[in-house]
Amino acid sequence: MMVDWGKLLKICYVLIFLLTYNCIELYTQKLDDSGNPYAKPNAKPTTRFMVNLGGSWEKSYDGNQWVGANIPASESFSDKIIYKRTVRIEKELINRFSWHLYFFGVDDQLEVYVNEQFVGRFLSGMCPFEVRIPNRMIVDENNIIKLVITPASNISHQLKVQSLFPKRIYSGIIRDIFLLGVPHIWISETRYNTQFMGNSYNMNLNLSISSSDIQKLFTNLKDTAGLNIKPKRSISIEAVLKSFDGNLSISQPQIKQINIERERTETVSFNFSGLNVLHWSPDNPVLYKAFIRIFIDGNKIDEKIINIGFKSMQIVDKENKRRIYLNGKEFFIKSVTYIEDYAGSGQTLSPQRIEADLEIMKTLGVNTIRFKYSPPHPYMSYLCDIYGIMMLIELPIYEMPSALLMTDEVKVRMNNIIKRYLIAYDNNVALLAWGISDAVDESEELYIFTKSISSLIRETSNKLIYKIALINNGEINVNNVDFIGLRIEKINQTIGDIKNKLQNISNELSVRIPLI
């Protein structure tokens, strides 16, 4: 049989083009989605302005000698690092927005200066967070941003190197940094939780509405003399739930009015009941959107769109053993441990690298990722919602002496970190559970610490809580956690010994708590 190679090559080219086009189209859809941290609000009509500040900066170790540097980057230098850059803000935009710096991940302590004025000192713990720039600090189009990174203190550093197999320690602006402009009245925080009620869901949506120079939004307000300036102004907040593409409403719009003053944060709550929606699961990661808008006299001032997922997680007694159930079915965790550290780039990962890793894990049948040593990149957590891969996010406490848990530095540091985690990740439907500790000796100190952190989590989150215990660590305290991960430390044990120990622990504990 004769083969028409020319025709065959054309067919192959068409197939390759279609596959490539479909991949590009899928990736573009994700980048255009409002839930994506890399989506550019200023690329389409919006109420906000955002610019990625990644790229060329100046770097110094002593404040005198400066060299060129690119950020984000994972630095191996273990002392103070100073970065600075001149950022231009168009004149017409300066007064139009309230300005913030949005960090995806920094290690360890960060001091922020704008035009040589001190803004504040912050602990990141590699968790995303925002820093508001006071309006008085931005007075010209050219503004100098200076960032000072300092290493962890002695005890905090000990926490990082305490592990039997510690990861490399990096410093610097490890993940992306953005300049974000928001209206002078804006939606500063969104939190939601869902409850499965019979055949439908209820959802509570809790918002924080913040303000800065609100007089710039009202033409009838006067200047600094204070004449005719009303102490409060009425605004309307609208919330509605829609399908992921935004074309189909799954709820009626709800509108609430509040009064707001300058430099205040007010809270607003919405309750949606009887929602007929599909469950989110790793096999069928169905997402919806919440559209939240602020209006003044019928004019839209701010808008925020967040991804919403509906799932039901329960601990169920079955055959005298406790099991994890997802949407009414027993859920078996098929997990890998993910550690951000690539040769050549360290913890600094590109969006393409992150998505490639997730695609590999999804192909291999992974339904859960345990993020060890640091919380996930915001784009990773976004894609976990999209791809349908559960997340285990944990505090950086590995194999440390339990006595350290009672020191004021550790308690304050971990309380601050878990609060940042809750703000950054609790909205992710893919989040399965919060981790408290890994391989810490069972003790009274661990019990007290676990109780304290668990109480803090359960105040605002309905996600599960776990810890990881050594199988050779004697009696395991299961209080204040929903399930236990078991870890084998001694590698010189036979498979038979390990199986016997796991079986004994399972027989003893699984009546009271699920094991993984």
Short mmCIF file of C-alpha atoms in Angstrom, two decimals:
data_model
loop_
_atom_site.label_atom_id
_atom_site.label_comp_id
_atom_site.label_asym_id
_atom_site.label_seq_id
_atom_site.Cartn_x
_atom_site.Cartn_y
_atom_site.Cartn_z
CA MET A 1 0.00 0.00 0.00
CA MET A 2 1.34 3.42 -0.97
CA VAL A 3 1.35 6.07 1.74
CA ASP A 4 0.68 9.68 0.76
CA TRP A 5 3.21 11.23 3.17
CA GLY A 6 2.31 14.77 2.19
CA LYS A 7 -1.35 14.23 3.04
CA LEU A 8 -0.44 12.38 6.27
CA LEU A 9 1.84 15.22 7.39
CA LYS A 10 -0.95 17.73 6.76
CA ILE A 11 -3.33 15.64 8.88
CA CYS A 12 -0.74 15.37 11.67
CA TYR A 13 -0.16 19.12 11.49
CA VAL A 14 -3.89 19.79 11.81
CA LEU A 15 -4.14 17.42 14.81
CA ILE A 16 -1.14 19.03 16.51
CA PHE A 17 -2.58 22.49 15.83
CA LEU A 18 -5.97 21.52 17.28
CA LEU A 19 -4.39 19.99 20.38
CA THR A 20 -2.17 23.03 20.87
CA TYR A 21 -5.07 25.41 20.25
CA ASN A 22 -7.25 23.58 22.77
CA CYS A 23 -4.49 23.69 25.39
CA ILE A 24 -3.92 27.40 24.80
CA GLU A 25 -7.65 28.08 24.93
CA LEU A 26 -8.00 26.14 28.21
CA TYR A 27 -5.05 27.94 29.77
CA THR A 28 -6.34 31.31 28.55
CA GLN A 29 -9.74 30.62 30.10
CA LYS A 30 -8.04 29.98 33.42
CA LEU A 31 -5.93 33.12 33.16
CA ASP A 32 -9.02 35.20 32.34
CA ASP A 33 -10.99 33.79 35.25
CA SER A 34 -11.57 36.16 38.15
CA GLY A 35 -10.63 33.52 40.69
CA ASN A 36 -7.17 33.27 39.20
CA PRO A 37 -4.51 35.23 41.10
CA TYR A 38 -2.73 35.92 37.81
CA ALA A 39 -5.82 37.35 36.09
CA LYS A 40 -5.22 40.98 35.16
CA PRO A 41 -8.09 43.21 36.31
CA ASN A 42 -6.80 46.11 34.22
CA ALA A 43 -6.96 44.00 31.06
CA LYS A 44 -10.76 44.39 30.94
CA PRO A 45 -13.37 46.80 32.36
CA THR A 46 -13.07 46.61 36.13
CA THR A 47 -13.09 48.60 39.33
CA ARG A 48 -9.52 47.65 40.26
CA PHE A 49 -6.00 48.08 38.93
CA MET A 50 -3.17 45.56 39.29
CA VAL A 51 0.42 45.42 38.05
CA ASN A 52 2.92 42.59 38.52
CA LEU A 53 6.08 44.08 40.03
CA GLY A 54 8.18 41.08 39.11
CA GLY A 55 11.30 41.82 37.11
CA SER A 56 14.30 44.09 37.59
CA TRP A 57 15.02 45.50 41.04
CA GLU A 58 18.13 46.67 42.87
CA LYS A 59 19.54 44.53 45.66
CA SER A 60 21.90 45.24 48.53
CA TYR A 61 23.17 43.39 51.58
CA ASP A 62 24.41 46.45 53.43
CA GLY A 63 22.42 49.40 52.03
CA ASN A 64 25.51 50.86 50.34
CA GLN A 65 26.55 48.53 47.53
CA TRP A 66 23.72 47.88 45.05
CA VAL A 67 23.48 45.37 42.20
CA GLY A 68 20.76 44.44 39.75
CA ALA A 69 18.45 41.56 40.68
CA ASN A 70 15.30 39.89 39.46
CA ILE A 71 12.38 39.03 41.72
CA PRO A 72 10.72 36.79 42.53
CA ALA A 73 13.73 34.65 43.40
CA SER A 74 14.85 32.17 46.05
CA GLU A 75 17.92 33.57 47.79
CA SER A 76 20.37 31.34 49.66
CA PHE A 77 21.81 34.32 51.56
CA SER A 78 21.00 33.92 55.25
CA ASP A 79 21.28 37.55 56.39
CA LYS A 80 19.44 40.80 55.67
CA ILE A 81 18.55 41.55 52.04
CA ILE A 82 17.31 44.94 50.78
CA TYR A 83 15.43 45.41 47.50
CA LYS A 84 14.29 48.68 45.97
CA ARG A 85 12.62 49.83 42.80
CA THR A 86 10.99 52.95 41.42
CA VAL A 87 7.37 52.33 40.51
CA ARG A 88 5.51 54.78 38.31
CA ILE A 89 1.82 55.43 38.96
CA GLU A 90 0.04 57.59 36.41
CA LYS A 91 -1.06 60.92 37.83
CA GLU A 92 -4.74 60.34 37.13
CA LEU A 93 -4.62 57.04 39.03
CA ILE A 94 -2.96 58.27 42.23
CA ASN A 95 -6.10 59.74 43.79
CA ARG A 96 -8.47 57.33 42.09
CA PHE A 97 -7.39 54.29 44.11
CA SER A 98 -6.29 53.17 47.54
CA TRP A 99 -2.95 51.41 47.01
CA HIS A 100 -1.72 48.04 48.32
CA LEU A 101 1.19 45.69 47.86
CA TYR A 102 0.11 42.08 47.48
CA PHE A 103 2.75 39.44 48.32
CA PHE A 104 2.32 35.80 47.27
CA GLY A 105 5.05 34.56 49.62
CA VAL A 106 8.04 35.96 51.53
CA ASP A 107 10.51 34.34 53.90
CA ASP A 108 10.87 35.39 56.66
CA GLN A 109 10.33 38.88 58.12
CA LEU A 110 9.50 41.79 55.81
CA GLU A 111 9.78 45.54 56.33
CA VAL A 112 8.07 47.76 53.76
CA TYR A 113 9.07 51.36 52.97
CA VAL A 114 7.45 53.69 50.43
CA ASN A 115 9.38 56.83 49.51
CA GLU A 116 11.62 56.15 52.54
CA GLN A 117 8.62 56.15 54.89
CA PHE A 118 8.12 53.08 57.07
CA VAL A 119 4.86 51.24 56.32
CA GLY A 120 5.20 48.25 58.64
CA ARG A 121 6.88 45.00 59.58
CA PHE A 122 5.22 41.71 58.63
CA LEU A 123 5.58 37.96 59.08
CA SER A 124 4.66 36.04 55.94
CA GLY A 125 5.44 32.39 56.61
CA MET A 126 5.24 32.02 52.80
CA CYS A 127 1.54 32.84 53.01
CA PRO A 128 -0.11 35.43 50.71
CA PHE A 129 -0.93 38.76 52.35
CA GLU A 130 -1.65 42.40 51.55
CA VAL A 131 0.00 45.55 52.83
CA ARG A 132 -1.94 48.78 52.55
CA ILE A 133 0.09 51.86 51.63
CA PRO A 134 -1.16 54.97 53.46
CA ASN A 135 -2.45 57.52 50.93
CA ARG A 136 -0.18 60.25 52.28
CA MET A 137 2.90 58.29 51.19
CA ILE A 138 2.08 58.38 47.47
CA VAL A 139 2.23 62.00 46.33
CA ASP A 140 4.04 61.80 43.01
CA GLU A 141 4.06 59.63 39.91
CA ASN A 142 7.45 58.08 40.71
CA ASN A 143 7.53 56.15 43.99
CA ILE A 144 10.39 54.20 45.54
CA ILE A 145 9.38 50.84 47.01
CA LYS A 146 11.94 49.40 49.42
CA LEU A 147 11.65 45.92 50.91
CA VAL A 148 13.90 44.67 53.70
CA ILE A 149 14.02 40.92 54.32
CA THR A 150 15.42 39.69 57.62
CA PRO A 151 15.99 36.05 58.63
CA ALA A 152 14.05 34.20 61.30
CA SER A 153 14.99 34.57 64.94
CA ASN A 154 16.86 31.80 66.75
CA ILE A 155 13.83 29.79 67.84
CA SER A 156 11.99 30.32 64.55
CA HIS A 157 15.12 29.26 62.67
CA GLN A 158 15.35 26.18 64.87
CA LEU A 159 11.81 25.24 63.82
CA LYS A 160 12.94 25.23 60.20
CA VAL A 161 16.02 23.05 60.69
CA GLN A 162 14.62 20.76 63.40
CA SER A 163 13.29 18.18 60.96
CA LEU A 164 15.21 14.95 60.34
CA PHE A 165 15.19 15.79 56.62
CA PRO A 166 14.83 19.60 56.55
CA LYS A 167 14.29 21.40 53.27
CA ARG A 168 16.70 24.00 51.99
CA ILE A 169 16.11 27.37 53.59
CA TYR A 170 15.59 30.22 51.15
CA SER A 171 15.11 33.92 51.75
CA GLY A 172 13.92 36.90 49.77
CA ILE A 173 10.82 37.71 47.71
CA ILE A 174 10.27 34.08 46.77
CA ARG A 175 6.91 34.47 45.06
CA ASP A 176 5.32 37.23 42.99
CA ILE A 177 4.53 40.72 44.25
CA PHE A 178 1.80 42.97 42.84
CA LEU A 179 0.84 46.62 43.10
CA LEU A 180 -2.90 46.69 43.62
CA GLY A 181 -5.20 49.69 43.39
CA VAL A 182 -8.72 49.40 44.82
CA PRO A 183 -11.52 51.99 45.08
CA HIS A 184 -11.72 54.06 48.25
CA ILE A 185 -14.54 51.80 49.40
CA TRP A 186 -13.70 48.20 48.63
CA ILE A 187 -14.39 44.55 49.46
CA SER A 188 -11.37 43.73 51.59
CA GLU A 189 -12.15 40.18 52.73
CA THR A 190 -14.58 37.42 51.78
CA ARG A 191 -15.29 34.27 53.76
CA TYR A 192 -17.94 31.66 53.13
CA ASN A 193 -19.07 28.33 54.53
CA THR A 194 -21.66 25.85 53.34
CA GLN A 195 -23.96 23.35 55.05
CA PHE A 196 -25.63 20.43 53.31
CA MET A 197 -29.28 20.35 54.44
CA GLY A 198 -31.19 17.34 53.13
CA ASN A 199 -31.15 17.73 49.36
CA SER A 200 -29.83 21.28 49.12
CA TYR A 201 -27.17 23.60 50.48
CA ASN A 202 -27.19 26.70 52.64
CA MET A 203 -24.34 29.17 52.31
CA ASN A 204 -23.20 31.97 54.60
CA LEU A 205 -21.17 34.71 52.95
CA ASN A 206 -19.31 37.06 55.29
CA LEU A 207 -17.73 40.23 53.92
CA SER A 208 -15.45 42.94 55.22
CA ILE A 209 -16.00 46.33 53.57
CA SER A 210 -13.16 48.81 54.08
CA SER A 211 -12.81 52.50 53.33
CA SER A 212 -10.09 55.13 52.97
CA ASP A 213 -10.64 58.64 51.55
CA ILE A 214 -14.36 58.29 50.90
CA GLN A 215 -14.71 62.03 50.23
CA LYS A 216 -13.14 61.37 46.83
CA LEU A 217 -16.20 59.29 45.91
CA PHE A 218 -18.80 61.92 46.79
CA THR A 219 -19.00 65.19 44.92
CA ASN A 220 -20.96 66.95 47.67
CA LEU A 221 -18.27 66.43 50.31
CA LYS A 222 -16.11 69.40 51.12
CA ASP A 223 -12.41 69.79 51.78
CA THR A 224 -10.31 69.62 54.93
CA ALA A 225 -12.27 72.42 56.59
CA GLY A 226 -14.86 69.78 57.34
CA LEU A 227 -17.86 71.85 56.27
CA ASN A 228 -20.86 69.90 55.00
CA ILE A 229 -19.03 66.57 55.29
CA LYS A 230 -21.37 63.87 56.48
CA PRO A 231 -19.77 61.56 59.05
CA LYS A 232 -21.30 58.51 57.38
CA ARG A 233 -22.44 57.66 53.87
CA SER A 234 -24.85 54.99 52.76
CA ILE A 235 -23.68 52.32 50.32
CA SER A 236 -25.39 49.25 48.87
CA ILE A 237 -23.78 45.81 48.74
CA GLU A 238 -25.17 43.22 46.32
CA ALA A 239 -24.36 39.50 46.31
CA VAL A 240 -25.57 36.88 43.85
CA LEU A 241 -24.50 33.30 43.08
CA LYS A 242 -24.07 32.16 39.49
CA SER A 243 -22.76 29.29 37.42
CA PHE A 244 -19.02 29.20 36.79
CA ASP A 245 -19.39 30.86 33.38
CA GLY A 246 -21.53 33.59 34.95
CA ASN A 247 -24.47 33.01 32.60
CA LEU A 248 -26.94 31.30 34.96
CA SER A 249 -28.03 32.62 38.36
CA ILE A 250 -28.50 30.01 41.06
CA SER A 251 -29.82 32.50 43.62
CA GLN A 252 -31.77 35.71 43.74
CA PRO A 253 -29.62 38.84 44.21
CA GLN A 254 -29.50 40.04 47.80
CA ILE A 255 -28.88 43.69 48.63
CA LYS A 256 -27.95 45.23 51.95
CA GLN A 257 -27.30 48.83 52.85
CA ILE A 258 -24.77 50.02 55.40
CA ASN A 259 -23.33 53.32 56.52
CA ILE A 260 -19.59 53.68 56.34
CA GLU A 261 -17.15 56.28 57.58
CA ARG A 262 -13.67 57.14 56.44
CA GLU A 263 -10.91 54.69 57.47
CA ARG A 264 -13.29 52.01 58.76
CA THR A 265 -14.00 48.34 58.16
CA GLU A 266 -17.59 47.13 58.41
CA THR A 267 -18.87 43.55 58.24
CA VAL A 268 -21.82 42.35 56.17
CA SER A 269 -23.31 38.86 56.03
CA PHE A 270 -25.55 37.18 53.47
CA ASN A 271 -27.36 33.87 53.80
CA PHE A 272 -28.40 31.81 50.78
CA SER A 273 -30.65 28.83 51.50
CA GLY A 274 -32.14 25.99 49.49
CA LEU A 275 -29.44 26.07 46.80
CA ASN A 276 -29.90 23.28 44.24
CA VAL A 277 -26.29 22.79 43.20
CA LEU A 278 -23.97 19.96 42.27
CA HIS A 279 -21.44 18.57 44.74
CA TRP A 280 -17.78 19.40 44.23
CA SER A 281 -15.52 16.33 44.35
CA PRO A 282 -12.17 15.22 42.88
CA ASP A 283 -14.11 13.23 40.28
CA ASN A 284 -16.40 16.14 39.39
CA PRO A 285 -14.94 19.50 40.50
CA VAL A 286 -17.99 21.67 39.83
CA LEU A 287 -17.51 25.33 40.75
CA TYR A 288 -19.81 28.33 40.97
CA LYS A 289 -19.16 32.04 41.43
CA ALA A 290 -20.24 34.66 43.91
CA PHE A 291 -20.51 38.14 42.40
CA ILE A 292 -20.17 40.85 45.05
CA ARG A 293 -20.65 44.52 44.16
CA ILE A 294 -20.69 47.84 45.99
CA PHE A 295 -22.94 50.62 44.69
CA ILE A 296 -23.25 54.30 45.53
CA ASP A 297 -26.39 55.96 44.15
CA GLY A 298 -26.70 53.17 41.59
CA ASN A 299 -23.10 53.45 40.39
CA LYS A 300 -20.85 50.42 40.76
CA ILE A 301 -17.84 51.30 42.92
CA ASP A 302 -16.19 47.91 43.48
CA GLU A 303 -16.69 44.33 42.36
CA LYS A 304 -15.14 41.08 43.50
CA ILE A 305 -15.78 37.61 42.10
CA ILE A 306 -14.83 34.50 44.04
CA ASN A 307 -15.06 30.83 43.18
CA ILE A 308 -17.51 28.80 45.25
CA GLY A 309 -17.69 25.04 45.71
CA PHE A 310 -20.16 22.90 47.61
CA LYS A 311 -19.03 19.77 49.41
CA SER A 312 -19.94 17.90 52.57
CA MET A 313 -17.18 16.42 54.74
CA GLN A 314 -18.09 14.21 57.69
CA ILE A 315 -16.55 11.75 60.11
CA VAL A 316 -18.91 8.74 60.08
CA ASP A 317 -19.06 5.64 62.30
CA LYS A 318 -19.12 2.53 60.12
CA GLU A 319 -18.66 -1.04 61.30
CA ASN A 320 -17.32 0.16 64.66
CA LYS A 321 -14.69 2.30 62.93
CA ARG A 322 -14.63 5.97 62.07
CA ARG A 323 -14.28 6.98 58.42
CA ILE A 324 -14.01 10.19 56.36
CA TYR A 325 -17.03 10.74 54.12
CA LEU A 326 -17.23 13.14 51.17
CA ASN A 327 -20.71 13.98 49.87
CA GLY A 328 -22.19 10.92 51.58
CA LYS A 329 -19.57 8.45 50.30
CA GLU A 330 -16.49 7.08 52.00
CA PHE A 331 -13.42 9.01 50.88
CA PHE A 332 -10.06 7.27 50.53
CA ILE A 333 -7.11 9.63 50.55
CA LYS A 334 -4.61 8.98 47.74
CA SER A 335 -1.98 11.52 48.60
CA VAL A 336 1.51 12.70 47.74
CA THR A 337 3.68 15.10 49.71
CA TYR A 338 4.60 18.18 47.71
CA ILE A 339 7.71 20.20 48.60
CA GLU A 340 8.49 23.33 46.60
CA ASP A 341 12.15 23.02 45.64
CA TYR A 342 13.40 22.80 42.07
CA ALA A 343 17.02 22.77 40.98
CA GLY A 344 17.95 26.18 39.67
CA SER A 345 14.85 28.02 40.92
CA GLY A 346 14.38 26.82 44.51
CA GLN A 347 10.91 27.65 45.77
CA THR A 348 10.26 30.16 42.99
CA LEU A 349 7.94 28.33 40.59
CA SER A 350 6.37 29.63 37.41
CA PRO A 351 2.62 29.20 36.73
CA GLN A 352 3.51 26.79 33.93
CA ARG A 353 5.64 24.64 36.27
CA ILE A 354 2.86 24.56 38.87
CA GLU A 355 0.23 23.50 36.35
CA ALA A 356 2.50 20.85 34.82
CA ASP A 357 3.04 19.33 38.28
CA LEU A 358 -0.69 19.23 38.96
CA GLU A 359 -1.43 17.62 35.60
CA ILE A 360 1.10 14.87 36.34
CA MET A 361 -0.38 14.22 39.78
CA LYS A 362 -3.92 14.16 38.42
CA THR A 363 -2.88 11.71 35.71
CA LEU A 364 -1.32 9.42 38.33
CA GLY A 365 -4.62 9.27 40.26
CA VAL A 366 -3.66 11.56 43.13
CA ASN A 367 -6.73 13.05 44.84
CA THR A 368 -4.97 14.85 47.72
CA ILE A 369 -1.74 16.84 48.08
CA ARG A 370 -0.01 17.35 51.38
CA PHE A 371 1.93 20.62 51.28
CA LYS A 372 4.97 20.24 53.51
CA TYR A 373 7.17 23.04 54.90
CA SER A 374 5.16 25.86 53.30
CA PRO A 375 1.58 26.53 52.18
CA PRO A 376 0.74 26.28 48.48
CA HIS A 377 1.31 29.02 45.95
CA PRO A 378 -1.99 30.90 45.37
CA TYR A 379 -2.06 29.65 41.78
CA MET A 380 -1.59 26.09 43.02
CA SER A 381 -4.55 26.38 45.40
CA TYR A 382 -6.65 27.94 42.63
CA LEU A 383 -5.81 25.07 40.26
CA CYS A 384 -6.56 22.47 42.96
CA ASP A 385 -10.13 23.81 42.98
CA ILE A 386 -10.23 23.62 39.17
CA TYR A 387 -8.62 20.19 38.77
CA GLY A 388 -10.29 18.57 41.76
CA ILE A 389 -7.33 17.76 44.03
CA MET A 390 -7.77 18.05 47.79
CA MET A 391 -5.26 19.98 49.89
CA LEU A 392 -3.69 19.30 53.28
CA ILE A 393 -2.13 22.51 54.58
CA GLU A 394 -0.17 22.40 57.82
CA LEU A 395 1.72 24.51 60.30
CA PRO A 396 5.54 24.29 59.94
CA ILE A 397 6.06 22.17 63.07
CA TYR A 398 8.20 19.11 62.35
CA GLU A 399 9.93 16.83 64.88
CA MET A 400 10.51 19.62 67.36
CA PRO A 401 10.86 19.22 71.13
CA SER A 402 7.39 19.66 72.56
CA ALA A 403 8.71 22.05 75.22
CA LEU A 404 9.31 24.64 72.48
CA LEU A 405 5.57 24.74 71.83
CA MET A 406 5.07 26.55 75.13
CA THR A 407 7.50 29.39 74.40
CA ASP A 408 5.88 32.76 73.76
CA GLU A 409 7.70 33.19 70.44
CA VAL A 410 6.41 29.91 69.01
CA LYS A 411 2.86 30.45 70.28
CA VAL A 412 2.65 33.97 68.85
CA ARG A 413 4.28 32.95 65.57
CA MET A 414 1.98 29.96 65.02
CA ASN A 415 -1.13 31.92 65.97
CA ASN A 416 -0.21 34.59 63.42
CA ILE A 417 0.57 32.02 60.73
CA ILE A 418 -2.68 30.07 61.17
CA LYS A 419 -4.67 33.33 61.02
CA ARG A 420 -2.98 34.17 57.71
CA TYR A 421 -3.64 30.63 56.46
CA LEU A 422 -7.33 30.94 57.29
CA ILE A 423 -7.67 34.21 55.38
CA ALA A 424 -5.71 32.94 52.37
CA TYR A 425 -6.97 29.36 51.94
CA ASP A 426 -10.16 28.63 53.85
CA ASN A 427 -12.28 29.72 50.86
CA ASN A 428 -10.72 26.97 48.71
CA VAL A 429 -13.23 24.16 48.32
CA ALA A 430 -10.28 21.83 47.66
CA LEU A 431 -9.01 22.32 51.21
CA LEU A 432 -9.57 19.05 53.06
CA ALA A 433 -7.90 19.70 56.40
CA TRP A 434 -5.52 21.79 58.49
CA GLY A 435 -2.44 20.10 59.95
CA ILE A 436 -1.25 20.91 63.48
CA SER A 437 2.07 19.07 63.84
CA ASP A 438 4.26 16.28 62.47
CA ALA A 439 6.18 13.79 64.63
CA VAL A 440 6.18 15.85 67.82
CA ASP A 441 6.48 13.82 71.02
CA GLU A 442 3.11 13.07 72.58
CA SER A 443 3.05 15.21 75.70
CA GLU A 444 1.01 17.61 77.79
CA GLU A 445 2.60 20.50 75.87
CA LEU A 446 1.47 19.06 72.52
CA TYR A 447 -2.03 18.50 73.91
CA ILE A 448 -2.29 22.13 75.11
CA PHE A 449 -0.89 23.50 71.84
CA THR A 450 -3.20 21.33 69.71
CA LYS A 451 -6.23 22.37 71.73
CA SER A 452 -5.37 26.06 71.39
CA ILE A 453 -4.74 25.99 67.62
CA SER A 454 -7.76 23.77 66.96
CA SER A 455 -10.02 26.18 68.85
CA LEU A 456 -8.67 29.07 66.78
CA ILE A 457 -9.34 27.19 63.54
CA ARG A 458 -12.85 26.07 64.47
CA GLU A 459 -13.91 29.64 65.24
CA THR A 460 -14.10 30.40 61.51
CA SER A 461 -13.43 27.18 59.55
CA ASN A 462 -15.45 23.99 59.09
CA LYS A 463 -12.53 22.10 57.53
CA LEU A 464 -11.12 18.99 59.21
CA ILE A 465 -8.05 19.05 61.47
CA TYR A 466 -5.26 16.44 61.64
CA LYS A 467 -1.84 15.77 63.04
CA ILE A 468 0.86 13.27 62.09
CA ALA A 469 2.16 10.95 64.81
CA LEU A 470 5.06 8.53 65.00
CA ILE A 471 4.03 4.90 65.32
CA ASN A 472 6.84 4.38 67.86
CA ASN A 473 5.76 7.27 70.03
CA GLY A 474 3.72 5.39 72.62
CA GLU A 475 0.09 6.28 73.27
CA ILE A 476 -1.31 8.78 70.76
CA ASN A 477 -3.60 11.54 72.00
CA VAL A 478 -6.48 11.91 69.52
CA ASN A 479 -8.24 14.81 71.22
CA ASN A 480 -8.92 18.01 69.25
CA VAL A 481 -8.20 16.48 65.84
CA ASP A 482 -10.47 14.77 63.30
CA PHE A 483 -7.99 12.24 61.93
CA ILE A 484 -4.43 11.04 62.41
CA GLY A 485 -1.62 10.47 59.94
CA LEU A 486 0.84 7.76 60.96
CA ARG A 487 4.53 8.10 60.20
CA ILE A 488 7.23 5.43 60.21
CA GLU A 489 10.57 6.78 61.37
CA LYS A 490 12.86 3.76 61.75
CA ILE A 491 13.84 2.46 58.34
CA ASN A 492 15.53 -0.69 59.69
CA GLN A 493 12.22 -2.36 60.52
CA THR A 494 10.92 -5.19 58.44
CA ILE A 495 7.72 -4.87 56.44
CA GLY A 496 6.14 -7.44 58.73
CA ASP A 497 7.00 -5.42 61.85
CA ILE A 498 5.61 -2.27 60.30
CA LYS A 499 2.38 -3.99 59.28
CA ASN A 500 1.91 -5.44 62.75
CA LYS A 501 2.43 -2.05 64.41
CA LEU A 502 0.08 -0.32 62.00
CA GLN A 503 -2.55 -2.99 62.57
CA ASN A 504 -2.25 -2.69 66.34
CA ILE A 505 -2.58 1.08 66.21
CA SER A 506 -5.48 0.79 63.79
CA ASN A 507 -7.31 -1.63 66.03
CA GLU A 508 -6.76 0.63 69.02
CA LEU A 509 -7.53 4.04 67.51
CA SER A 510 -9.79 3.62 64.48
CA VAL A 511 -12.80 3.20 66.73
CA ARG A 512 -12.19 6.75 67.94
CA ILE A 513 -10.61 8.46 64.92
CA PRO A 514 -9.82 7.86 61.20
CA LEU A 515 -6.24 6.98 60.31
CA ILE A 516 -4.33 7.66 57.09
#
